[in-house]
XYZ file of C-alpha atoms in Angstrom:
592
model
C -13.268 -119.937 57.153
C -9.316 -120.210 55.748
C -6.955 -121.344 58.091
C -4.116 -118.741 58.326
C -0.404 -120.173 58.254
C 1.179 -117.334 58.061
C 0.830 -113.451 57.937
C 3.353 -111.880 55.818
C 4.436 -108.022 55.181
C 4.779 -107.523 51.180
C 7.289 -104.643 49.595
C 4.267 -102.087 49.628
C 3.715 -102.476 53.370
C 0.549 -104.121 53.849
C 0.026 -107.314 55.348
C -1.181 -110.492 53.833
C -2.004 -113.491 54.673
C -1.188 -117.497 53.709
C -3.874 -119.498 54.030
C -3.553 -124.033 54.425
C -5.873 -123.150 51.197
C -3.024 -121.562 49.384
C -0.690 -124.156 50.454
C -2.081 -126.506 49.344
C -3.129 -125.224 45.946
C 0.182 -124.086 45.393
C 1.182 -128.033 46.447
C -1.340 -129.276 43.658
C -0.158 -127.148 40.818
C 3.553 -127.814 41.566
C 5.289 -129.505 38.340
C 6.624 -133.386 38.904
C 9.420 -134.643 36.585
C 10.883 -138.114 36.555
C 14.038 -139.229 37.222
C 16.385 -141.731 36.466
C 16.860 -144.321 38.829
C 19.594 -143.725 41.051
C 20.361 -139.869 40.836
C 20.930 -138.151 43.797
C 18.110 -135.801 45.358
C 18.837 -132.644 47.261
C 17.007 -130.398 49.155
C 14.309 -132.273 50.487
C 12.915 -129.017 51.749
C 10.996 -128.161 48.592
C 11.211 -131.406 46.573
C 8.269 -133.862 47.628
C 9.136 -137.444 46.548
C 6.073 -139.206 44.835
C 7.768 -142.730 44.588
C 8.957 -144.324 41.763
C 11.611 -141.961 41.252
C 8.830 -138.795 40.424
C 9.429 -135.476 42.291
C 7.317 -132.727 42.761
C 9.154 -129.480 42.845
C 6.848 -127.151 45.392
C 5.998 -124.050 44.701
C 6.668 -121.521 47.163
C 4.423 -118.920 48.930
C 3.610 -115.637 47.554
C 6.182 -113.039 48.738
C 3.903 -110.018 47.737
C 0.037 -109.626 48.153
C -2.562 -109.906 45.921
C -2.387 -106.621 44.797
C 1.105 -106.337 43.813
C 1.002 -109.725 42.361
C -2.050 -108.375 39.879
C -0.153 -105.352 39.019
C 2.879 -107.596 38.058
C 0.775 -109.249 35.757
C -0.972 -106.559 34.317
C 2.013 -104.460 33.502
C 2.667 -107.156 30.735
C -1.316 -106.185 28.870
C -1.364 -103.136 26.709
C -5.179 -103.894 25.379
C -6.256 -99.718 23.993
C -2.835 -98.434 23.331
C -2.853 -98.680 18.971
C -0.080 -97.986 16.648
C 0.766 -97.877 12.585
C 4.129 -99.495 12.412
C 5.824 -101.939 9.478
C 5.582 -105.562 9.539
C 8.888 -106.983 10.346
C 8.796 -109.841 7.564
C 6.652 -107.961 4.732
C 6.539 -104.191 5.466
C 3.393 -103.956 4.796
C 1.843 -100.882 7.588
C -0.571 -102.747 10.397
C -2.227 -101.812 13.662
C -0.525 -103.645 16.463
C 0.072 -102.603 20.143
C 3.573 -102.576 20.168
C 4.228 -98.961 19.326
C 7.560 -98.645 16.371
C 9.855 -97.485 19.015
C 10.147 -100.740 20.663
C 12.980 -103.252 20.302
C 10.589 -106.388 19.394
C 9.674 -107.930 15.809
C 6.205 -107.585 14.763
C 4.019 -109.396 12.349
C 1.022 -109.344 10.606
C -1.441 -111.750 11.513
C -1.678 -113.719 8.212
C 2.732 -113.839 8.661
C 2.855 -115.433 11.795
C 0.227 -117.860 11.327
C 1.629 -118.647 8.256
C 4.397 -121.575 8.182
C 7.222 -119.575 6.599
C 8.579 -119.312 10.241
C 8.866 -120.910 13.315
C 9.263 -119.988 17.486
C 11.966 -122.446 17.078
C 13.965 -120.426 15.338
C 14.967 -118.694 18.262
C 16.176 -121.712 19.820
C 18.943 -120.855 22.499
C 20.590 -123.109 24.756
C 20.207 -122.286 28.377
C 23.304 -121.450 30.415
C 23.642 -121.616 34.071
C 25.919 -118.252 34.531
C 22.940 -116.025 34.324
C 19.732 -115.372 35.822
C 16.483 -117.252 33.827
C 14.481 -113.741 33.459
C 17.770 -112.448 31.396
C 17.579 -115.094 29.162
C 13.859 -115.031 28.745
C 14.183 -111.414 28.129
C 16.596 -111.803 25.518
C 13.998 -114.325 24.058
C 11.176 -112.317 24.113
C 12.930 -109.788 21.468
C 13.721 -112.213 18.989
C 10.318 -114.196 18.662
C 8.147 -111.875 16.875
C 4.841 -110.571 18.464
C 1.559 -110.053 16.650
C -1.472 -107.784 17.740
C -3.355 -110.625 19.265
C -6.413 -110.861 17.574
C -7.802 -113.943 15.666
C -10.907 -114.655 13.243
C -11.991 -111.668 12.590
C -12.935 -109.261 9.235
C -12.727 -106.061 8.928
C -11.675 -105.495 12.807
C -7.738 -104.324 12.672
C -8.299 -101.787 15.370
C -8.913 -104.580 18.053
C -7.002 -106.228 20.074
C -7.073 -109.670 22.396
C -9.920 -112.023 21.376
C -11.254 -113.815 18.633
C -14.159 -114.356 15.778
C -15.331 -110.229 15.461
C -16.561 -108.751 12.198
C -16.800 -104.603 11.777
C -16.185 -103.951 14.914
C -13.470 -100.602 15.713
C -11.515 -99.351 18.604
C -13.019 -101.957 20.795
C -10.647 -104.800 23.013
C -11.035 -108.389 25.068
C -14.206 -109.063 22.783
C -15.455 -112.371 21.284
C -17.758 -113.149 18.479
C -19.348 -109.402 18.019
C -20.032 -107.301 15.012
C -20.192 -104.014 14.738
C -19.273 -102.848 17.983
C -17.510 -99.675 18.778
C -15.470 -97.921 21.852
C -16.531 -101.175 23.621
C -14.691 -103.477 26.223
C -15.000 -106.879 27.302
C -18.129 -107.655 25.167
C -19.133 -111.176 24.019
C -21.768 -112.361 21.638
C -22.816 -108.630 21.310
C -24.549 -106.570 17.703
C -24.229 -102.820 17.361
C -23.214 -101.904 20.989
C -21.286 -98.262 21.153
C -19.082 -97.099 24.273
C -20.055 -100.499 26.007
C -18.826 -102.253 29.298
C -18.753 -105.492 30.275
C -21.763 -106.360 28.038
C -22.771 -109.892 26.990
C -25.508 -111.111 24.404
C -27.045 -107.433 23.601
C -27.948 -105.883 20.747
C -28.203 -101.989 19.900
C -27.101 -100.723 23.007
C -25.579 -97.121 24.032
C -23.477 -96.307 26.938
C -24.254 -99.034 29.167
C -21.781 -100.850 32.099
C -23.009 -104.305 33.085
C -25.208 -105.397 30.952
C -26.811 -109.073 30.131
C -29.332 -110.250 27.246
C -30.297 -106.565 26.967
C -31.839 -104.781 23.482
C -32.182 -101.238 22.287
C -30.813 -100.152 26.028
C -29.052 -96.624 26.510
C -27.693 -94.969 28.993
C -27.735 -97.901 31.712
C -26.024 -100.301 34.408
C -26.468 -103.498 35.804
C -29.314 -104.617 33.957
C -30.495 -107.576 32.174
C -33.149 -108.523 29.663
C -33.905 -105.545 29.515
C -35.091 -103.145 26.525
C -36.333 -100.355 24.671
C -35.157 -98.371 27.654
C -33.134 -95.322 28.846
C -31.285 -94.535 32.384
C -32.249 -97.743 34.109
C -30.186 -99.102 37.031
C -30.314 -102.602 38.636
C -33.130 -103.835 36.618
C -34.641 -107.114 35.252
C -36.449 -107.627 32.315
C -38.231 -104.570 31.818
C -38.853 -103.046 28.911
C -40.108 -99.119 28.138
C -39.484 -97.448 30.921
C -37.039 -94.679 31.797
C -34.837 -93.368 34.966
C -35.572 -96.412 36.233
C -33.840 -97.860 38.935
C -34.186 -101.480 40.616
C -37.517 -102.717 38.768
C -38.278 -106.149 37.209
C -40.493 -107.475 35.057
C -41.916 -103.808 34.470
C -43.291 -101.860 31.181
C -43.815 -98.101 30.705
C -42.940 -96.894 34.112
C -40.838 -93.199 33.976
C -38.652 -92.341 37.236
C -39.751 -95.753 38.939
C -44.228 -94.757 38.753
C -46.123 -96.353 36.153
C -47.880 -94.818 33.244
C -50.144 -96.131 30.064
C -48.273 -96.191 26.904
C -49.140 -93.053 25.531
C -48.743 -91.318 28.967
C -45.018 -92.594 29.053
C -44.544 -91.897 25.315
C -45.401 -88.358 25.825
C -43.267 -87.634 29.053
C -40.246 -89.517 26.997
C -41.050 -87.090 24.097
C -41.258 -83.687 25.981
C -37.578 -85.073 28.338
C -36.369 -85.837 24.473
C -37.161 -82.099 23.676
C -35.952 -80.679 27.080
C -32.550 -82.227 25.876
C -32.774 -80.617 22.769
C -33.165 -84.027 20.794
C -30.986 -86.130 22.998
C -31.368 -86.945 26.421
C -27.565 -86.765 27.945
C -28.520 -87.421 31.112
C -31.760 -88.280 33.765
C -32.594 -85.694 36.299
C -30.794 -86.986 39.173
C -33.181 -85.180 41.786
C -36.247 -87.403 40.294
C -34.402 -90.715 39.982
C -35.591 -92.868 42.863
C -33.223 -93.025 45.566
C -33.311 -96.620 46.526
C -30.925 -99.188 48.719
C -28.267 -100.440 46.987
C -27.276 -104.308 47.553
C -23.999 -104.667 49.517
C -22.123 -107.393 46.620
C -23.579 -107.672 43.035
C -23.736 -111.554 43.319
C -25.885 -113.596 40.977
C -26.887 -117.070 41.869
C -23.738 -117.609 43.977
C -22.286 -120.154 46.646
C -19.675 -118.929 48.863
C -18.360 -115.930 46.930
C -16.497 -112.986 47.695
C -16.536 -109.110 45.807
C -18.520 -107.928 42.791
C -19.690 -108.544 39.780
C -20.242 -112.475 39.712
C -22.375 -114.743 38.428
C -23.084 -118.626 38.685
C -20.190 -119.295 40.934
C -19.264 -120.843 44.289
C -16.432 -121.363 46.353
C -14.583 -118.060 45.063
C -12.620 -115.676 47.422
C -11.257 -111.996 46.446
C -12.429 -112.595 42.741
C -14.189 -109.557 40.370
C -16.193 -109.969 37.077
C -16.440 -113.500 36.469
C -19.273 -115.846 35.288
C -19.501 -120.151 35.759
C -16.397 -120.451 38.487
C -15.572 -122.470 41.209
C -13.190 -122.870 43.960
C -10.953 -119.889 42.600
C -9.042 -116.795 44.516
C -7.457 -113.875 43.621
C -9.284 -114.136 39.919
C -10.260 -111.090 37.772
C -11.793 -111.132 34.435
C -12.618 -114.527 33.867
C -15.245 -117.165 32.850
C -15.808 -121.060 33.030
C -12.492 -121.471 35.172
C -12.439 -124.401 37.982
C -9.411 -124.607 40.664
C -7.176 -121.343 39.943
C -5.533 -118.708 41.965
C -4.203 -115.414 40.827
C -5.641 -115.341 37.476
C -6.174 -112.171 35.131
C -8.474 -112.161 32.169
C -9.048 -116.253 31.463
C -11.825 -118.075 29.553
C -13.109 -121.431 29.176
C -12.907 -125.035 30.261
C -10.037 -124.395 31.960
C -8.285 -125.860 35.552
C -5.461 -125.448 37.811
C -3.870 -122.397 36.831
C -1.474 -120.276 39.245
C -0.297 -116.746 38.078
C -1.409 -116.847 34.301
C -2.484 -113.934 32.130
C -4.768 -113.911 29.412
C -5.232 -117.513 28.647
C -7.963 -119.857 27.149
C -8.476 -123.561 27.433
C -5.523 -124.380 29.997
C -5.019 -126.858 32.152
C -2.446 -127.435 35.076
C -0.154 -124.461 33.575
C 1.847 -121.925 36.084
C 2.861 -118.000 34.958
C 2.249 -118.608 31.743
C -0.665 -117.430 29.317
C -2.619 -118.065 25.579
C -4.519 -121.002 24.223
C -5.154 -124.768 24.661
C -2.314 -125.889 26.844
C -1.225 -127.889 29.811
C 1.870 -128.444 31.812
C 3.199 -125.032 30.915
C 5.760 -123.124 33.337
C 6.969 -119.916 32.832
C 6.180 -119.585 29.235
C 3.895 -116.744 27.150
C 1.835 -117.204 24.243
C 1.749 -120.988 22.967
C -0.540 -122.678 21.273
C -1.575 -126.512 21.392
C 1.313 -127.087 22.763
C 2.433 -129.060 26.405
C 5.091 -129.451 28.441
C 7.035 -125.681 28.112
C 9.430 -124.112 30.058
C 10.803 -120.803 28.684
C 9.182 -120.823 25.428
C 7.810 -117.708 23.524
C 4.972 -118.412 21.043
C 5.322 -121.551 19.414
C 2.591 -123.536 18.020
C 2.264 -127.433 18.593
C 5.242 -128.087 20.165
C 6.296 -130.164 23.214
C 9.542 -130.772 25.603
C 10.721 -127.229 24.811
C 13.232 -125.128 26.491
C 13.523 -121.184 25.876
C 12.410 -122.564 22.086
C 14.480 -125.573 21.557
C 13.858 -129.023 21.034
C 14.458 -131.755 23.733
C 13.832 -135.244 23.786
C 11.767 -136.178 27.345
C 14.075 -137.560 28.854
C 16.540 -134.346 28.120
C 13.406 -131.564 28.923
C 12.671 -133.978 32.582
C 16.349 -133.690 33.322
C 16.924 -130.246 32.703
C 13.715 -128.185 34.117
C 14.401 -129.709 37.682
C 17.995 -128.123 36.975
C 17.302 -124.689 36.142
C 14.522 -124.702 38.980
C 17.270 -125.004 41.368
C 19.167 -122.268 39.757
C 15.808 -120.110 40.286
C 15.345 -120.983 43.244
C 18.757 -119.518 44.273
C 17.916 -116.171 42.558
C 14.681 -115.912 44.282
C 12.924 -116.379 41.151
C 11.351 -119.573 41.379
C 7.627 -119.202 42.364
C 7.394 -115.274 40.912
C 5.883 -114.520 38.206
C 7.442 -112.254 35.163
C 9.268 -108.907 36.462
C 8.306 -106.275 34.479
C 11.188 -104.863 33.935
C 11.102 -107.478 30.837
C 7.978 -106.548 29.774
C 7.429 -105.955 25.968
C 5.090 -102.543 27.148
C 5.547 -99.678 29.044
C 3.926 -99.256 32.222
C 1.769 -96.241 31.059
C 0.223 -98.134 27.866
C -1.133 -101.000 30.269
C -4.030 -102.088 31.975
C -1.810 -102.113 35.173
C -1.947 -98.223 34.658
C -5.788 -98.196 34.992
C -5.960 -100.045 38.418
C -2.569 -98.823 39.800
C -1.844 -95.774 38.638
C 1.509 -94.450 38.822
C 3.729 -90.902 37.888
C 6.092 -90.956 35.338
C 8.878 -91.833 37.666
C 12.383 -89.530 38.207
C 15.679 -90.977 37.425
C 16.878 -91.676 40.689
C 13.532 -92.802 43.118
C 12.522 -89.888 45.817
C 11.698 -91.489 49.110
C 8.060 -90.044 48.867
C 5.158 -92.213 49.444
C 6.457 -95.418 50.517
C 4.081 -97.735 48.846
C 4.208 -96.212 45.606
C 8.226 -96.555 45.905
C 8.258 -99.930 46.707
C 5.999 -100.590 43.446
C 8.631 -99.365 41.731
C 11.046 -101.476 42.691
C 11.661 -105.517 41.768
C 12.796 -108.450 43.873
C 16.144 -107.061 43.415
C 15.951 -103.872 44.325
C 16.288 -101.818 41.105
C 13.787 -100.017 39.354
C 11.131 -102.187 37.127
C 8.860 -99.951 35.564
C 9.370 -98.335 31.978
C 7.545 -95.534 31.220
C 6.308 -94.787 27.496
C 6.748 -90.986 26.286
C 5.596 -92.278 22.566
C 3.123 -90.134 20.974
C 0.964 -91.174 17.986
C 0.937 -88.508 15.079
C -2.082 -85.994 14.932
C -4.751 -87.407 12.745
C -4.589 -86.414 9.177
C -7.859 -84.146 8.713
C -9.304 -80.885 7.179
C -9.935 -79.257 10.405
C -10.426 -79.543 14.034
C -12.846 -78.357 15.766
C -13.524 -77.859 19.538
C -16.153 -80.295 21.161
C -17.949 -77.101 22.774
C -18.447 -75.604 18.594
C -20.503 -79.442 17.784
C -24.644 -78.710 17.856
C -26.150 -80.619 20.366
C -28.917 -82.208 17.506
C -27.686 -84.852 15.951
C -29.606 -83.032 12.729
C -27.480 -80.115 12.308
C -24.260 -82.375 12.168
C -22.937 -82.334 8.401
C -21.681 -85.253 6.549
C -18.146 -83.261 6.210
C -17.816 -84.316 10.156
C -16.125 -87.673 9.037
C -13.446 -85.071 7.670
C -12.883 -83.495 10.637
C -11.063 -84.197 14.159
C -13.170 -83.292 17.700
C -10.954 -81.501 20.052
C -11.839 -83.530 22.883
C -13.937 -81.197 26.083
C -11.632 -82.586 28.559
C -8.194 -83.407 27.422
C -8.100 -81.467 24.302
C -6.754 -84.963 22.859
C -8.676 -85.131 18.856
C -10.339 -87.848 17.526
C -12.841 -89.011 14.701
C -16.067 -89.881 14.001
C -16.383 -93.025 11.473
C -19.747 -93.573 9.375
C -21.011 -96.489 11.033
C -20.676 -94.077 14.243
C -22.743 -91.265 12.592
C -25.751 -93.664 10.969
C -26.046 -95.128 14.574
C -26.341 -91.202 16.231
C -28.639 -90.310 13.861
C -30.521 -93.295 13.565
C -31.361 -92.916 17.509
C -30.858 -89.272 17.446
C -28.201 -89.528 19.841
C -25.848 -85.932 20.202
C -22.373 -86.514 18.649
C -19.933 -87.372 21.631
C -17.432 -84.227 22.935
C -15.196 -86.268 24.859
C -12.850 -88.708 23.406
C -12.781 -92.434 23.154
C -10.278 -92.796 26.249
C -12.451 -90.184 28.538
C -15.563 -91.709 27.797
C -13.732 -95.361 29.053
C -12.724 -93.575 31.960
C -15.867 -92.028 32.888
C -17.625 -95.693 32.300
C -14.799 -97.192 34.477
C -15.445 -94.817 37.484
C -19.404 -95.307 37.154
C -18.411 -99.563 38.439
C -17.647 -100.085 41.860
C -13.850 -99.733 42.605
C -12.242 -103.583 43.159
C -12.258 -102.407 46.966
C -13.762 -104.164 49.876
C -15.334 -101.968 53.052
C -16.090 -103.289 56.145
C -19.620 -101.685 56.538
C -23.073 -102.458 58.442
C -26.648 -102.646 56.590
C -28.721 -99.715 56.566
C -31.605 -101.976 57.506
C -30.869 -104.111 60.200
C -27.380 -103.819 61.533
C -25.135 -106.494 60.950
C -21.757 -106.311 60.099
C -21.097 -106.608 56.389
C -18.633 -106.431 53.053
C -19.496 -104.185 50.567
C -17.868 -102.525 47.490
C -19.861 -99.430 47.789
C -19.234 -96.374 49.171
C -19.645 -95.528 53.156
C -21.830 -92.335 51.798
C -24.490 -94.520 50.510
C -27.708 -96.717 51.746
C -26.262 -100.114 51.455
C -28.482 -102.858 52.338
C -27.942 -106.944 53.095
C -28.872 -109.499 50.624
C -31.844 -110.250 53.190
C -32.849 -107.247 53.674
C -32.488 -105.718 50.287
C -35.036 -108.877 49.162
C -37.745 -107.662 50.809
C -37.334 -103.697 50.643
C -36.190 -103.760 46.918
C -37.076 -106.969 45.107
């Protein structure tokens, strides 16, 4: 149990709490700088003297909750929001996720790794009459950006994550091939409209899936294959409208069959659906308990979605952590707090945002780095503060050169000045944020209305979201819209046949008027060969609303207080209150 130090009230009205555990995380993370013998230290209140002239220069405590503090961060990710626009150094037309309305440079990806430029270009000195998050604003438009995707072929229309081949409209993936419509696949073949999927191959439609094979239409299953509908199973494979089996074959709505029994009943549902089963019956699925946390071979953890793990509090989606909090989207990460989408042999981080191989770094984000404040999208570089992508460098400030003894003297310097405008120990406003609100993930968890020119009183919370530390409004809203796609025709998801055999090749010509938003889009040939390969309908909602709809099928990142169905006791669950919700105890011996 967390001691509680304090109980705080954050800008959206809800109450939060400071634990001795963030204290004295926040204590361990803190930067120390050296200095020379003899100068004068101030402020004893925050600066904790480590001997030998070293200071550490504390951290404060959070001002706003968890929540607010993960919206912050996720206002500066736009991950599906794609755009044609001109590289800034060649011209040439790319993909990138800056849309060509925005005041930032953009490169190609073969420009900016390239050496015929450098982050230190943009060197500025810093100057003590304005506010840091000005001047890092200012930076932030004259570094130029790139679309964030590395090692791949034949991928342009992907964004954050590295070593893809043929893979389209798909984001936060890592060594896949042809994958479509996915998100936040790894070491995945031939996966369409995908979530969260790791090491599976030829799978359709499925959320939360793991070393799974020929799977479609399924959730929160692994090693699993050859299978349709199933939910909460382990390695089974045949069976369909299945839901909380393991180690099963040929069983249809949860009862077993012989293989040509099961064969047949697939067959004649396969027909019913005339040649592509959209959905199970929901009447004949099994109605079974549902456990009250999905948490896989875990120690100590708190929320959904985790696996291999101990030690973790208020943390969703994560595999091989420990001793983390406030963490979403992550994997192999030791000693962290407030942490969104992070990979890999990687320790004492503290507000950071997409990052990789990091260790002791604050608000900061990207690749194989340590002792990084404030600082976004560096690589193999150490000892930042202020800097905007640069590459091997070290004792930098907003992208200039220092010597050590210069970059020791002046952080602890412009700290103080921070401190004074409140913006020591916050991370990033996003008012400075290189997207727009709407094109973010931020949008997705927190969603917001475009907001009025001058803020109604209204809803209080979703007022004081759209406000800053300062008062004044924060969030920009996008009213970009990409061109129409260039086609023959367009023609209305409810015209498309249902079999997959009456679809012409001329389709790859045409735009879909989507069923639900009327928004078109296209079909590409890999996307017909795999439909008619597993005789799948052609989809009639587009890419976006089929996201959506896999979104809302996961658990919302909410805890309820709740009691088992079973036997009573009190319990957490991410469920909802309208369904049989079971203990891990309990749900062991009903279910498993």
């Amino acid at each position: 149990m967390e001691i509680v130090v304090e109980t705080k009230k954050c800008r959206c009205w809800s109450e939060f709490d400071i634990t001795q555990w963030d204290l004295d995380f926040l204590e361990k993370v803190s930067p120390v700088f050296q200095k020379r013998r003899g100068v004068r230290v101030e402020d004893w209140e925050w600066i904790l003297d480590l001997w030998d002239w070293r200071f550490k220069y504390i951290i404060p405590a959070p001002t706003l909750c968890p929540d607010c503090r993960q919206q912050r961060r996720l206002s500066f990710r736009n991950e599906r929001n794609l755009y044609k626009r001109k590289c800034d150094a060649t011209w040439k037309s790319i993909i990138s996720n800056f849309s060509p309305d925005k005041p930032y440079k953009v490169f190609e990806q073969g420009e900016w790794l390239s050496d015929r430029w450098s982050g230190l270009d943009a060197a500025r000195d810093y100057r003590y009459d304005r506010s840091f998050f000005s001047q890092f604003d200012e930076l932030f438009k004259e570094v130029p950006m790139w679309v964030l995707t590395l090692n791949s072929e034949n991928s342009e229309y992907t964004t954050y994550w590295t070593n893809n081949k043929n893979c389209y409209l798909s984001f936060c993936i890592s060594y896949c091939s042809d994958c479509l419509y996915s998100r936040f696949i790894q070491k995945s073949e031939n996966c369409i409209d995908c979530l969260y999927c790791v090491d599976s191959k030829f799978c359709y439609e499925c959320t939360d899936i793991n070393k799974c094979y020929n799977l479609l239409y399924s959730k929160n299953c692994t090693s699993c294959s050859n299978s349709y509908f199933l939910e909460n199973c382990i390695s089974c494979s045949d069976c369909f409208g299945c839901v909380s089996l393991q180690n099963k074959q040929y069983y249809f709505y949860n009862k077993p069959y012989s293989r040509e029994e099961y064969l047949e009943k697939v067959r004649q549902t396969w027909i019913l659906n005339s040649k592509g089963p959209l959905s199970a019956d929901k009447e004949t699925l099994p109605s079974l308990p549902l456990r009250d946390l999905s948490l896989n071979d875990c120690e100590n953890c708190t929320w959904d979605y985790l696996w291999n793990s101990k030690n973790c509090t208020n943390c969703f989606d994560w595999f091989d952590a420990a001793d983390c909090k406030n963490a979403f989207d992550f994997w192999m990460i030791n000693d962290s707090h407030d942490i969104s989408f992070a990979w890999y042999d990687s320790d004492l981080w503290y507000e950071l945002l997409a990052s990789e191989q990091i260790h002791k770094s604050i608000f900061s984000s990207w690749i194989n780095v340590s002792n990084i404040i404030y600082s976004f999208l560096c690589i193999d570089s150490s000892d930042l503060f202020g800097c905007i992508w640069l590459k091997n460098a070290k004792h930098c400030i907003l992208n200039k050169q220092y010597t050590k003894d210069e970059y020791e003297a002046l952080v602890p310097k412009i700290i103080k000045r921070m401190r004074e405008d409140k913006e020591w120990g916050e991370f990033f406003p996003s008012s400075i944020s290189p997207f727009w609100y709407n094109e973010t993930v931020a949008m997705e968890y927190y969603p917001l209305t475009p907001p009025p020119s001058s803020l109604p009183l209204g809803d209080q919370r979703d007022v004081a979201r759209n406000v800053s530390a300062d008062g004044k409004a924060i969030f920009k809203w996008s009213s970009f819209e990409n061109p129409k796609p260039d086609v023959s025709k367009i023609i209305p998801a409810a015209k498309l046949p249902k079999d997959i055999t009456e679809i012409p090749d001329d389709i790859l010509n045409w735009a879909i008027e989507c069923e639900v938003t009327w928004k078109p889009f296209r079909v590409i040939k890999p996307e017909l060969e795999f439909y008619r390969k597993n005789s799948l309908p052609v989809p009639k909602r587009h890419p976006d609303e089929r996201y959506s709809d896999r979104m809302k099928s996961r658990n919302q990142r909410r805890l309820h207080e709740t009691k088992c169905s079973k036997c009573g006791i009190d319990m957490i669950t991410t469920n909802s209150s309208d369904k049989k919700v079971y203990c891990k105890e309990c749900y062991s011996i009903e279910v498993i």
